[in-house]
């Protein structure tokens, strides 16, 4: 991660004089990565294809519902799945409480608790990470970037 500090010259001079500035300054590799990232913003048309987070945040409701329907349809009896509206957490660290509207697949099994389902999902050949909310296991469709891989992995669920 990198940041840019801007502000009043007197405040910047205080930062420059602080010994921590040298220890916390960005190195050449960080600056090169920051420069490359900022250059991507020169072409707004391709921005969401080049910055994965923007691609995820700008998915349409239609695409999220399509993903949800495909995942729900892929689960076989006795697994049950419903496509529901559920907010997705978009940040941690500096923005742990920020959410965005999203679509999730709520997964249930008549013989398994939500904790058991989560453990089973994480134990698949490719771990599937969901969350428990209101007693349901939710798979957020903003995180389903490789839908085919997700569906293939869910096919490994035991009956």
Short mmCIF file of C-alpha atoms in Angstrom, two decimals:
data_model
loop_
_atom_site.label_atom_id
_atom_site.label_comp_id
_atom_site.label_asym_id
_atom_site.label_seq_id
_atom_site.Cartn_x
_atom_site.Cartn_y
_atom_site.Cartn_z
CA UNK A 1 0.00 0.00 0.00
CA UNK A 2 1.06 3.55 -0.55
CA UNK A 3 -0.23 6.96 0.22
CA UNK A 4 0.43 10.51 -0.80
CA UNK A 5 0.56 13.27 1.79
CA UNK A 6 -0.49 16.71 0.62
CA UNK A 7 -1.15 19.82 2.63
CA UNK A 8 0.10 23.07 4.01
CA UNK A 9 3.85 23.59 3.66
CA UNK A 10 4.35 24.17 7.39
CA UNK A 11 2.72 20.82 8.19
CA UNK A 12 4.70 19.03 5.48
CA UNK A 13 7.92 20.52 6.87
CA UNK A 14 7.05 19.05 10.30
CA UNK A 15 6.57 15.63 8.70
CA UNK A 16 9.87 15.92 6.84
CA UNK A 17 11.67 16.76 10.09
CA UNK A 18 10.28 13.75 11.93
CA UNK A 19 12.71 10.79 12.11
CA UNK A 20 9.88 8.36 11.35
CA UNK A 21 9.55 9.88 7.87
CA UNK A 22 12.68 8.08 6.75
CA UNK A 23 11.55 4.74 8.18
CA UNK A 24 8.04 5.00 6.72
CA UNK A 25 8.79 6.49 3.32
CA UNK A 26 7.86 4.56 0.22
CA UNK A 27 10.71 2.72 -1.46
CA UNK A 28 11.43 2.76 -5.20
CA UNK A 29 9.41 -0.38 -5.90
CA UNK A 30 6.35 1.01 -4.10
CA UNK A 31 6.67 4.28 -6.00
CA UNK A 32 6.96 2.42 -9.32
CA UNK A 33 3.83 0.40 -8.55
CA UNK A 34 1.99 3.55 -7.47
CA UNK A 35 3.04 5.29 -10.68
CA UNK A 36 1.86 2.36 -12.82
CA UNK A 37 -1.49 2.29 -10.99
CA UNK A 38 -2.01 6.03 -11.41
CA UNK A 39 -1.23 5.76 -15.14
CA UNK A 40 -4.13 3.32 -15.50
CA UNK A 41 -6.46 6.20 -14.64
CA UNK A 42 -5.41 7.97 -17.86
CA UNK A 43 -7.72 5.59 -19.77
CA UNK A 44 -11.04 5.52 -17.89
CA UNK A 45 -12.62 3.23 -20.50
CA UNK A 46 -10.40 0.28 -19.51
CA UNK A 47 -9.98 1.16 -15.85
CA UNK A 48 -12.33 -1.48 -14.46
CA UNK A 49 -10.63 -4.20 -16.54
CA UNK A 50 -7.21 -3.23 -15.19
CA UNK A 51 -8.04 -2.71 -11.52
CA UNK A 52 -9.72 -5.84 -10.11
CA UNK A 53 -11.38 -4.02 -7.20
CA UNK A 54 -13.06 -1.55 -9.54
CA UNK A 55 -14.24 -4.43 -11.72
CA UNK A 56 -15.79 -6.06 -8.66
CA UNK A 57 -17.38 -2.85 -7.36
CA UNK A 58 -18.93 -1.94 -10.71
CA UNK A 59 -20.64 -5.27 -11.46
CA UNK A 60 -24.26 -4.77 -12.39
CA UNK A 61 -27.17 -6.19 -10.43
CA UNK A 62 -28.05 -8.22 -13.52
CA UNK A 63 -24.60 -9.83 -13.63
CA UNK A 64 -24.65 -10.55 -9.89
CA UNK A 65 -28.09 -12.18 -10.18
CA UNK A 66 -26.92 -14.22 -13.19
CA UNK A 67 -23.97 -15.49 -11.16
CA UNK A 68 -26.24 -16.25 -8.21
CA UNK A 69 -28.73 -18.18 -10.34
CA UNK A 70 -25.94 -20.26 -11.88
CA UNK A 71 -24.45 -21.11 -8.48
CA UNK A 72 -27.86 -21.92 -6.94
CA UNK A 73 -28.79 -24.16 -9.90
CA UNK A 74 -25.50 -26.04 -9.62
CA UNK A 75 -26.20 -27.37 -6.12
CA UNK A 76 -27.88 -30.76 -5.94
CA UNK A 77 -30.29 -32.21 -3.39
CA UNK A 78 -30.20 -32.11 -0.38
CA UNK A 79 -28.32 -28.81 -0.64
CA UNK A 80 -30.63 -25.81 -0.86
CA UNK A 81 -29.79 -22.41 -2.23
CA UNK A 82 -31.60 -19.10 -2.53
CA UNK A 83 -30.43 -16.00 -4.35
CA UNK A 84 -30.90 -13.06 -2.00
CA UNK A 85 -29.99 -9.41 -1.65
CA UNK A 86 -27.28 -8.96 0.97
CA UNK A 87 -24.77 -6.17 1.47
CA UNK A 88 -21.10 -6.89 0.85
CA UNK A 89 -18.31 -5.44 2.97
CA UNK A 90 -16.02 -3.51 0.67
CA UNK A 91 -13.25 -2.66 3.02
CA UNK A 92 -11.25 -3.54 6.00
CA UNK A 93 -8.47 -1.63 7.65
CA UNK A 94 -9.44 1.99 6.97
CA UNK A 95 -13.06 1.19 5.95
CA UNK A 96 -14.24 -1.84 7.95
CA UNK A 97 -17.85 -0.68 8.16
CA UNK A 98 -18.45 0.28 4.51
CA UNK A 99 -20.81 -1.91 2.51
CA UNK A 100 -22.21 -2.01 -1.01
CA UNK A 101 -25.45 -3.56 -2.25
CA UNK A 102 -24.85 -7.06 -3.54
CA UNK A 103 -26.35 -10.45 -4.30
CA UNK A 104 -25.49 -13.57 -2.34
CA UNK A 105 -26.39 -17.22 -2.51
CA UNK A 106 -27.71 -18.48 0.83
CA UNK A 107 -26.70 -22.14 1.20
CA UNK A 108 -28.40 -24.58 3.56
CA UNK A 109 -28.27 -28.30 4.23
CA UNK A 110 -30.92 -30.06 6.37
CA UNK A 111 -28.30 -32.00 8.35
CA UNK A 112 -25.62 -29.31 8.77
CA UNK A 113 -25.31 -26.20 10.88
CA UNK A 114 -23.99 -22.99 9.30
CA UNK A 115 -20.66 -23.56 11.06
CA UNK A 116 -20.42 -27.08 9.61
CA UNK A 117 -21.25 -25.77 6.13
CA UNK A 118 -18.56 -23.07 6.39
CA UNK A 119 -16.02 -25.67 7.51
CA UNK A 120 -16.99 -27.97 4.63
CA UNK A 121 -16.70 -25.14 2.08
CA UNK A 122 -13.27 -24.17 3.35
CA UNK A 123 -12.13 -27.80 3.17
CA UNK A 124 -12.89 -28.24 -0.55
CA UNK A 125 -10.00 -28.70 -3.01
CA UNK A 126 -10.24 -24.97 -3.69
CA UNK A 127 -11.48 -23.37 -0.46
CA UNK A 128 -14.75 -21.49 -0.86
CA UNK A 129 -14.98 -18.56 1.54
CA UNK A 130 -18.40 -17.48 2.68
CA UNK A 131 -19.81 -15.83 5.75
CA UNK A 132 -22.55 -16.54 8.24
CA UNK A 133 -25.22 -13.87 8.53
CA UNK A 134 -28.56 -14.26 10.31
CA UNK A 135 -27.96 -17.99 10.65
CA UNK A 136 -27.33 -18.51 6.93
CA UNK A 137 -24.18 -19.23 4.97
CA UNK A 138 -23.78 -16.58 2.30
CA UNK A 139 -21.59 -16.66 -0.78
CA UNK A 140 -21.30 -13.14 -2.13
CA UNK A 141 -21.42 -13.02 -5.92
CA UNK A 142 -19.01 -10.09 -6.09
CA UNK A 143 -16.38 -12.59 -4.99
CA UNK A 144 -17.32 -15.14 -7.66
CA UNK A 145 -14.87 -13.89 -10.27
CA UNK A 146 -14.29 -17.35 -11.74
CA UNK A 147 -17.84 -18.66 -11.82
CA UNK A 148 -16.90 -21.91 -13.56
CA UNK A 149 -14.27 -22.71 -10.96
CA UNK A 150 -16.71 -21.96 -8.15
CA UNK A 151 -19.40 -24.20 -9.66
CA UNK A 152 -16.88 -27.03 -10.28
CA UNK A 153 -15.65 -26.73 -6.70
CA UNK A 154 -19.17 -26.74 -5.22
CA UNK A 155 -19.85 -29.96 -7.15
CA UNK A 156 -17.49 -31.64 -4.63
CA UNK A 157 -19.88 -30.98 -1.74
CA UNK A 158 -20.91 -34.21 -0.01
CA UNK A 159 -24.57 -35.17 -0.11
#
